[in-house]
């Protein structure tokens, strides 16, 4: 069964596990996949982990910033490019996996697995995006099994779009130019919001050293400053 607070799982009747790295509970020759680098999806993953992990290139870079792992153990899977994995068994079985942008945070991916078990779509955390309605793999593929993120699958959960939300935030900032603005963020996520604010206010955003290294990975270091005391807009940890 799934442990409380764990957001990954082993897929039954396959060698695949997603966002779950507790090796002592898993059989040999398990294939480890990581949808994104949020801490609640890294259960069991620490610097002692010595097996191959499959994820996107951005997730790999972010993961290496967070945990001291051997880089060669992390295999990059590019979006929308089928990736074949040959299983270590006499039957020479091949599994194909395709990463699809989950629009959750930088590097986040859904995984479409194809093999002797049929087709399995594992969404992980995702945000519904207009691109998904025209994505060929999502439109044309009918998975035999669907693992769906249902965190907000409730009619009471009615959220404004990202566009509406970020414009509301920008309006608040512009309405008080003499006041400092503090934006509480998790380690990863909402970088698109910071870019939007920087582009529309023409100011640099104060960040910590750790956050600055993350923004460098994402190619956004030019909108940041380490001189947080001098910045009108500053990122602080989310608690």
PDB file of C-alpha atoms in Angstrom:
ATOM      1  CA  UNK A   1       0.000   0.000   0.000  1.00  0.00           C
ATOM      2  CA  UNK A   2       0.931   3.630  -0.344  1.00  0.00           C
ATOM      3  CA  UNK A   3       2.584   5.274   2.661  1.00  0.00           C
ATOM      4  CA  UNK A   4       1.046   8.516   4.033  1.00  0.00           C
ATOM      5  CA  UNK A   5       2.769  11.572   2.580  1.00  0.00           C
ATOM      6  CA  UNK A   6       4.380   9.591  -0.241  1.00  0.00           C
ATOM      7  CA  UNK A   7       3.488  10.816  -3.728  1.00  0.00           C
ATOM      8  CA  UNK A   8       5.029   8.000  -5.762  1.00  0.00           C
ATOM      9  CA  UNK A   9       4.345   4.340  -6.264  1.00  0.00           C
ATOM     10  CA  UNK A  10       5.395   1.091  -7.836  1.00  0.00           C
ATOM     11  CA  UNK A  11       3.317   0.213 -10.894  1.00  0.00           C
ATOM     12  CA  UNK A  12       1.932  -3.311 -10.389  1.00  0.00           C
ATOM     13  CA  UNK A  13       2.970  -6.114 -12.762  1.00  0.00           C
ATOM     14  CA  UNK A  14       5.842  -4.024 -14.174  1.00  0.00           C
ATOM     15  CA  UNK A  15       9.430  -3.285 -13.074  1.00  0.00           C
ATOM     16  CA  UNK A  16       8.562   0.425 -12.959  1.00  0.00           C
ATOM     17  CA  UNK A  17       8.419   2.702  -9.938  1.00  0.00           C
ATOM     18  CA  UNK A  18       7.731   6.432 -10.157  1.00  0.00           C
ATOM     19  CA  UNK A  19       8.720   9.025  -7.529  1.00  0.00           C
ATOM     20  CA  UNK A  20       9.476   6.290  -4.991  1.00  0.00           C
ATOM     21  CA  UNK A  21      13.031   5.278  -4.101  1.00  0.00           C
ATOM     22  CA  UNK A  22      12.754   3.138  -0.965  1.00  0.00           C
ATOM     23  CA  UNK A  23      14.947   0.331  -2.306  1.00  0.00           C
ATOM     24  CA  UNK A  24      14.448  -2.072   0.587  1.00  0.00           C
ATOM     25  CA  UNK A  25      10.781  -2.460  -0.305  1.00  0.00           C
ATOM     26  CA  UNK A  26      11.342  -3.008  -4.039  1.00  0.00           C
ATOM     27  CA  UNK A  27      12.417  -6.053  -6.083  1.00  0.00           C
ATOM     28  CA  UNK A  28      15.760  -6.252  -7.918  1.00  0.00           C
ATOM     29  CA  UNK A  29      15.999  -4.715 -11.403  1.00  0.00           C
ATOM     30  CA  UNK A  30      13.464  -2.015 -10.592  1.00  0.00           C
ATOM     31  CA  UNK A  31      13.376   0.926 -13.031  1.00  0.00           C
ATOM     32  CA  UNK A  32      13.255   4.268 -11.207  1.00  0.00           C
ATOM     33  CA  UNK A  33      11.536   7.312 -12.752  1.00  0.00           C
ATOM     34  CA  UNK A  34      11.214  10.828 -11.355  1.00  0.00           C
ATOM     35  CA  UNK A  35       8.459  13.159 -12.579  1.00  0.00           C
ATOM     36  CA  UNK A  36       9.911  16.333 -11.015  1.00  0.00           C
ATOM     37  CA  UNK A  37      12.185  17.537  -8.249  1.00  0.00           C
ATOM     38  CA  UNK A  38       9.748  18.593  -5.535  1.00  0.00           C
ATOM     39  CA  UNK A  39      10.765  17.170  -2.156  1.00  0.00           C
ATOM     40  CA  UNK A  40       7.515  15.264  -1.622  1.00  0.00           C
ATOM     41  CA  UNK A  41       8.323  13.143  -4.694  1.00  0.00           C
ATOM     42  CA  UNK A  42      11.822  12.135  -3.578  1.00  0.00           C
ATOM     43  CA  UNK A  43      10.844   9.587  -0.921  1.00  0.00           C
ATOM     44  CA  UNK A  44      13.835   7.372  -0.141  1.00  0.00           C
ATOM     45  CA  UNK A  45      16.247   9.275  -2.374  1.00  0.00           C
ATOM     46  CA  UNK A  46      19.519  10.358  -0.757  1.00  0.00           C
ATOM     47  CA  UNK A  47      23.237  10.487  -1.548  1.00  0.00           C
ATOM     48  CA  UNK A  48      23.586   6.721  -0.962  1.00  0.00           C
ATOM     49  CA  UNK A  49      21.272   5.904  -3.874  1.00  0.00           C
ATOM     50  CA  UNK A  50      23.288   3.980  -6.486  1.00  0.00           C
ATOM     51  CA  UNK A  51      20.777   2.926  -9.140  1.00  0.00           C
ATOM     52  CA  UNK A  52      19.831   4.572 -12.422  1.00  0.00           C
ATOM     53  CA  UNK A  53      17.120   7.248 -12.379  1.00  0.00           C
ATOM     54  CA  UNK A  54      15.227   8.404 -15.467  1.00  0.00           C
ATOM     55  CA  UNK A  55      13.993  12.015 -15.667  1.00  0.00           C
ATOM     56  CA  UNK A  56      14.133  15.133 -17.844  1.00  0.00           C
ATOM     57  CA  UNK A  57      17.339  17.130 -18.277  1.00  0.00           C
ATOM     58  CA  UNK A  58      16.083  20.067 -16.187  1.00  0.00           C
ATOM     59  CA  UNK A  59      14.971  17.756 -13.375  1.00  0.00           C
ATOM     60  CA  UNK A  60      18.407  16.132 -13.444  1.00  0.00           C
ATOM     61  CA  UNK A  61      20.155  19.480 -12.973  1.00  0.00           C
ATOM     62  CA  UNK A  62      17.825  20.529 -10.171  1.00  0.00           C
ATOM     63  CA  UNK A  63      18.134  17.155  -8.470  1.00  0.00           C
ATOM     64  CA  UNK A  64      21.934  17.305  -8.505  1.00  0.00           C
ATOM     65  CA  UNK A  65      21.733  20.719  -6.848  1.00  0.00           C
ATOM     66  CA  UNK A  66      19.601  19.257  -4.066  1.00  0.00           C
ATOM     67  CA  UNK A  67      21.189  15.828  -3.490  1.00  0.00           C
ATOM     68  CA  UNK A  68      24.788  14.678  -3.930  1.00  0.00           C
ATOM     69  CA  UNK A  69      24.285  11.908  -6.488  1.00  0.00           C
ATOM     70  CA  UNK A  70      26.574  10.502  -9.159  1.00  0.00           C
ATOM     71  CA  UNK A  71      25.573  12.380 -12.365  1.00  0.00           C
ATOM     72  CA  UNK A  72      26.135   9.310 -14.548  1.00  0.00           C
ATOM     73  CA  UNK A  73      23.375   7.497 -12.647  1.00  0.00           C
ATOM     74  CA  UNK A  74      20.758   9.953 -13.917  1.00  0.00           C
ATOM     75  CA  UNK A  75      19.552   9.238 -17.456  1.00  0.00           C
ATOM     76  CA  UNK A  76      17.971  12.169 -19.283  1.00  0.00           C
ATOM     77  CA  UNK A  77      14.736  11.716 -21.220  1.00  0.00           C
ATOM     78  CA  UNK A  78      13.791  14.505 -23.615  1.00  0.00           C
ATOM     79  CA  UNK A  79      10.188  15.625 -23.986  1.00  0.00           C
ATOM     80  CA  UNK A  80       8.154  13.932 -26.736  1.00  0.00           C
ATOM     81  CA  UNK A  81      11.023  11.657 -27.752  1.00  0.00           C
ATOM     82  CA  UNK A  82      10.378   7.916 -27.233  1.00  0.00           C
ATOM     83  CA  UNK A  83      13.162   6.365 -25.138  1.00  0.00           C
ATOM     84  CA  UNK A  84      13.828   2.635 -25.185  1.00  0.00           C
ATOM     85  CA  UNK A  85      15.019   0.682 -22.150  1.00  0.00           C
ATOM     86  CA  UNK A  86      16.283  -2.864 -22.589  1.00  0.00           C
ATOM     87  CA  UNK A  87      15.480  -4.939 -19.537  1.00  0.00           C
ATOM     88  CA  UNK A  88      18.182  -7.091 -17.993  1.00  0.00           C
ATOM     89  CA  UNK A  89      16.531 -10.460 -18.652  1.00  0.00           C
ATOM     90  CA  UNK A  90      17.004 -13.423 -21.021  1.00  0.00           C
ATOM     91  CA  UNK A  91      13.879 -12.557 -23.027  1.00  0.00           C
ATOM     92  CA  UNK A  92      15.416  -9.251 -24.265  1.00  0.00           C
ATOM     93  CA  UNK A  93      12.302  -7.282 -23.323  1.00  0.00           C
ATOM     94  CA  UNK A  94      12.141  -3.617 -24.341  1.00  0.00           C
ATOM     95  CA  UNK A  95      10.110  -0.895 -22.643  1.00  0.00           C
ATOM     96  CA  UNK A  96       9.446   2.438 -24.347  1.00  0.00           C
ATOM     97  CA  UNK A  97       8.870   5.584 -22.294  1.00  0.00           C
ATOM     98  CA  UNK A  98       7.973   9.067 -23.503  1.00  0.00           C
ATOM     99  CA  UNK A  99       8.109  12.167 -21.304  1.00  0.00           C
ATOM    100  CA  UNK A 100       5.332  14.732 -21.804  1.00  0.00           C
ATOM    101  CA  UNK A 101       5.436  18.244 -20.341  1.00  0.00           C
ATOM    102  CA  UNK A 102       3.291  18.261 -17.187  1.00  0.00           C
ATOM    103  CA  UNK A 103       3.284  22.100 -16.876  1.00  0.00           C
ATOM    104  CA  UNK A 104       3.663  21.728 -13.103  1.00  0.00           C
ATOM    105  CA  UNK A 105       7.147  23.134 -12.487  1.00  0.00           C
ATOM    106  CA  UNK A 106      10.400  23.346 -14.487  1.00  0.00           C
ATOM    107  CA  UNK A 107      11.357  19.905 -15.776  1.00  0.00           C
ATOM    108  CA  UNK A 108       8.128  18.215 -14.694  1.00  0.00           C
ATOM    109  CA  UNK A 109       6.909  15.333 -16.838  1.00  0.00           C
ATOM    110  CA  UNK A 110       4.157  12.830 -17.332  1.00  0.00           C
ATOM    111  CA  UNK A 111       5.389   9.414 -18.459  1.00  0.00           C
ATOM    112  CA  UNK A 112       3.793   7.280 -21.144  1.00  0.00           C
ATOM    113  CA  UNK A 113       5.044   3.707 -20.740  1.00  0.00           C
ATOM    114  CA  UNK A 114       4.613   1.128 -23.511  1.00  0.00           C
ATOM    115  CA  UNK A 115       5.597  -2.531 -23.370  1.00  0.00           C
ATOM    116  CA  UNK A 116       4.437  -6.065 -22.661  1.00  0.00           C
ATOM    117  CA  UNK A 117       2.010  -4.593 -20.099  1.00  0.00           C
ATOM    118  CA  UNK A 118       0.251  -2.400 -22.691  1.00  0.00           C
ATOM    119  CA  UNK A 119       0.135   1.390 -22.403  1.00  0.00           C
ATOM    120  CA  UNK A 120       0.315   3.154 -19.049  1.00  0.00           C
ATOM    121  CA  UNK A 121       0.059   6.926 -18.603  1.00  0.00           C
ATOM    122  CA  UNK A 122       1.392   8.221 -15.283  1.00  0.00           C
ATOM    123  CA  UNK A 123       0.585  11.924 -14.947  1.00  0.00           C
ATOM    124  CA  UNK A 124       2.337  12.777 -11.692  1.00  0.00           C
ATOM    125  CA  UNK A 125       1.535  16.327 -10.587  1.00  0.00           C
ATOM    126  CA  UNK A 126       0.308  18.291 -13.585  1.00  0.00           C
ATOM    127  CA  UNK A 127      -1.518  21.475 -14.473  1.00  0.00           C
ATOM    128  CA  UNK A 128      -4.051  21.381 -17.268  1.00  0.00           C
ATOM    129  CA  UNK A 129      -2.672  23.453 -20.145  1.00  0.00           C
ATOM    130  CA  UNK A 130      -4.216  24.281 -23.551  1.00  0.00           C
ATOM    131  CA  UNK A 131      -1.277  22.539 -25.260  1.00  0.00           C
ATOM    132  CA  UNK A 132      -2.458  19.242 -23.793  1.00  0.00           C
ATOM    133  CA  UNK A 133      -5.651  19.321 -25.864  1.00  0.00           C
ATOM    134  CA  UNK A 134      -3.611  19.183 -29.085  1.00  0.00           C
ATOM    135  CA  UNK A 135      -0.668  17.067 -27.924  1.00  0.00           C
ATOM    136  CA  UNK A 136      -0.635  14.076 -30.288  1.00  0.00           C
ATOM    137  CA  UNK A 137       0.372  11.531 -27.644  1.00  0.00           C
ATOM    138  CA  UNK A 138      -2.412  12.639 -25.309  1.00  0.00           C
ATOM    139  CA  UNK A 139      -5.041  12.997 -28.039  1.00  0.00           C
ATOM    140  CA  UNK A 140      -4.277   9.827 -29.990  1.00  0.00           C
ATOM    141  CA  UNK A 141      -3.173   7.443 -27.241  1.00  0.00           C
ATOM    142  CA  UNK A 142      -5.705   5.536 -25.202  1.00  0.00           C
ATOM    143  CA  UNK A 143      -3.804   4.111 -22.221  1.00  0.00           C
ATOM    144  CA  UNK A 144      -4.812   0.766 -20.805  1.00  0.00           C
ATOM    145  CA  UNK A 145      -4.056   2.094 -17.319  1.00  0.00           C
ATOM    146  CA  UNK A 146      -4.110   5.700 -16.124  1.00  0.00           C
ATOM    147  CA  UNK A 147      -2.448   6.928 -12.929  1.00  0.00           C
ATOM    148  CA  UNK A 148      -4.007  10.375 -12.480  1.00  0.00           C
ATOM    149  CA  UNK A 149      -3.094  13.216 -10.148  1.00  0.00           C
ATOM    150  CA  UNK A 150      -6.445  14.022  -8.522  1.00  0.00           C
ATOM    151  CA  UNK A 151      -5.271  16.527  -5.904  1.00  0.00           C
ATOM    152  CA  UNK A 152      -7.868  19.126  -6.922  1.00  0.00           C
ATOM    153  CA  UNK A 153     -10.412  16.829  -8.559  1.00  0.00           C
ATOM    154  CA  UNK A 154     -13.305  18.408  -6.706  1.00  0.00           C
ATOM    155  CA  UNK A 155     -15.940  20.852  -7.989  1.00  0.00           C
ATOM    156  CA  UNK A 156     -15.218  23.157  -5.051  1.00  0.00           C
ATOM    157  CA  UNK A 157     -11.680  23.697  -6.367  1.00  0.00           C
ATOM    158  CA  UNK A 158     -12.156  26.561  -8.797  1.00  0.00           C
ATOM    159  CA  UNK A 159      -8.922  28.452  -9.385  1.00  0.00           C
ATOM    160  CA  UNK A 160      -8.165  31.475 -11.574  1.00  0.00           C
ATOM    161  CA  UNK A 161      -5.796  30.954 -14.490  1.00  0.00           C
ATOM    162  CA  UNK A 162      -2.100  31.687 -14.163  1.00  0.00           C
ATOM    163  CA  UNK A 163      -2.585  34.758 -16.363  1.00  0.00           C
ATOM    164  CA  UNK A 164      -5.259  36.218 -14.102  1.00  0.00           C
ATOM    165  CA  UNK A 165      -3.295  35.436 -10.942  1.00  0.00           C
ATOM    166  CA  UNK A 166      -0.002  36.933 -12.080  1.00  0.00           C
ATOM    167  CA  UNK A 167      -1.744  40.098 -13.305  1.00  0.00           C
ATOM    168  CA  UNK A 168      -3.381  40.474  -9.896  1.00  0.00           C
ATOM    169  CA  UNK A 169       0.040  40.146  -8.225  1.00  0.00           C
ATOM    170  CA  UNK A 170       1.595  42.649 -10.622  1.00  0.00           C
ATOM    171  CA  UNK A 171      -1.204  45.124  -9.909  1.00  0.00           C
ATOM    172  CA  UNK A 172      -0.578  44.801  -6.157  1.00  0.00           C
ATOM    173  CA  UNK A 173       3.139  45.473  -6.624  1.00  0.00           C
ATOM    174  CA  UNK A 174       2.539  48.505  -8.841  1.00  0.00           C
ATOM    175  CA  UNK A 175      -0.022  49.928  -6.429  1.00  0.00           C
ATOM    176  CA  UNK A 176       2.590  50.202  -3.665  1.00  0.00           C
ATOM    177  CA  UNK A 177       5.905  51.198  -5.295  1.00  0.00           C
ATOM    178  CA  UNK A 178       7.335  52.496  -2.011  1.00  0.00           C
ATOM    179  CA  UNK A 179       6.765  49.237  -0.143  1.00  0.00           C
ATOM    180  CA  UNK A 180       8.866  46.089  -0.296  1.00  0.00           C
ATOM    181  CA  UNK A 181       7.187  42.982  -1.670  1.00  0.00           C
ATOM    182  CA  UNK A 182       8.015  39.514  -0.352  1.00  0.00           C
ATOM    183  CA  UNK A 183       7.049  36.481  -2.420  1.00  0.00           C
ATOM    184  CA  UNK A 184       7.038  33.147  -0.579  1.00  0.00           C
ATOM    185  CA  UNK A 185       8.025  30.247  -2.839  1.00  0.00           C
ATOM    186  CA  UNK A 186       8.917  26.591  -2.563  1.00  0.00           C
ATOM    187  CA  UNK A 187      12.331  25.447  -3.785  1.00  0.00           C
ATOM    188  CA  UNK A 188      11.028  24.873  -7.304  1.00  0.00           C
ATOM    189  CA  UNK A 189       8.019  26.348  -9.044  1.00  0.00           C
ATOM    190  CA  UNK A 190       6.608  29.784  -9.950  1.00  0.00           C
ATOM    191  CA  UNK A 191       9.789  30.803 -11.806  1.00  0.00           C
ATOM    192  CA  UNK A 192       7.514  31.912 -14.643  1.00  0.00           C
ATOM    193  CA  UNK A 193       5.857  34.316 -12.186  1.00  0.00           C
ATOM    194  CA  UNK A 194       9.228  35.820 -11.207  1.00  0.00           C
ATOM    195  CA  UNK A 195      10.126  36.269 -14.888  1.00  0.00           C
ATOM    196  CA  UNK A 196       6.764  37.936 -15.586  1.00  0.00           C
ATOM    197  CA  UNK A 197       7.190  40.343 -12.659  1.00  0.00           C
ATOM    198  CA  UNK A 198      10.774  41.213 -13.614  1.00  0.00           C
ATOM    199  CA  UNK A 199       9.825  41.885 -17.227  1.00  0.00           C
ATOM    200  CA  UNK A 200       6.904  44.141 -16.276  1.00  0.00           C
ATOM    201  CA  UNK A 201       8.568  46.072 -13.454  1.00  0.00           C
ATOM    202  CA  UNK A 202      12.084  46.296 -14.893  1.00  0.00           C
ATOM    203  CA  UNK A 203      13.645  45.496 -11.520  1.00  0.00           C
ATOM    204  CA  UNK A 204      15.779  42.621 -10.338  1.00  0.00           C
ATOM    205  CA  UNK A 205      14.322  40.197  -7.813  1.00  0.00           C
ATOM    206  CA  UNK A 206      16.241  39.424  -4.629  1.00  0.00           C
ATOM    207  CA  UNK A 207      16.992  35.746  -4.056  1.00  0.00           C
ATOM    208  CA  UNK A 208      19.138  33.577  -1.794  1.00  0.00           C
ATOM    209  CA  UNK A 209      22.338  31.895  -2.979  1.00  0.00           C
ATOM    210  CA  UNK A 210      20.521  28.563  -3.340  1.00  0.00           C
ATOM    211  CA  UNK A 211      17.727  30.161  -5.327  1.00  0.00           C
ATOM    212  CA  UNK A 212      20.253  31.975  -7.499  1.00  0.00           C
ATOM    213  CA  UNK A 213      21.947  28.683  -8.419  1.00  0.00           C
ATOM    214  CA  UNK A 214      18.545  27.262  -9.350  1.00  0.00           C
ATOM    215  CA  UNK A 215      17.777  30.291 -11.524  1.00  0.00           C
ATOM    216  CA  UNK A 216      21.146  29.842 -13.244  1.00  0.00           C
ATOM    217  CA  UNK A 217      20.134  26.271 -14.135  1.00  0.00           C
ATOM    218  CA  UNK A 218      16.912  27.626 -15.643  1.00  0.00           C
ATOM    219  CA  UNK A 219      18.686  30.421 -17.548  1.00  0.00           C
ATOM    220  CA  UNK A 220      17.046  33.158 -15.468  1.00  0.00           C
ATOM    221  CA  UNK A 221      19.989  34.518 -13.467  1.00  0.00           C
ATOM    222  CA  UNK A 222      19.802  37.898 -15.228  1.00  0.00           C
ATOM    223  CA  UNK A 223      16.541  38.786 -13.456  1.00  0.00           C
ATOM    224  CA  UNK A 224      17.965  38.065  -9.980  1.00  0.00           C
ATOM    225  CA  UNK A 225      20.114  39.789  -7.406  1.00  0.00           C
ATOM    226  CA  UNK A 226      21.830  38.456  -4.299  1.00  0.00           C
ATOM    227  CA  UNK A 227      21.625  41.914  -2.695  1.00  0.00           C
ATOM    228  CA  UNK A 228      18.236  41.186  -1.188  1.00  0.00           C
ATOM    229  CA  UNK A 229      18.289  44.167   1.192  1.00  0.00           C
ATOM    230  CA  UNK A 230      18.397  46.514  -1.804  1.00  0.00           C
ATOM    231  CA  UNK A 231      15.604  44.862  -3.771  1.00  0.00           C
ATOM    232  CA  UNK A 232      12.003  46.049  -3.806  1.00  0.00           C
ATOM    233  CA  UNK A 233      10.879  42.482  -4.574  1.00  0.00           C
ATOM    234  CA  UNK A 234      12.409  39.571  -2.660  1.00  0.00           C
ATOM    235  CA  UNK A 235      11.797  35.842  -2.628  1.00  0.00           C
ATOM    236  CA  UNK A 236      11.500  34.207   0.809  1.00  0.00           C
ATOM    237  CA  UNK A 237      10.989  30.544   1.788  1.00  0.00           C
ATOM    238  CA  UNK A 238       7.455  29.199   1.831  1.00  0.00           C
ATOM    239  CA  UNK A 239       6.466  27.757   5.235  1.00  0.00           C
TER     240      UNK A 239
END
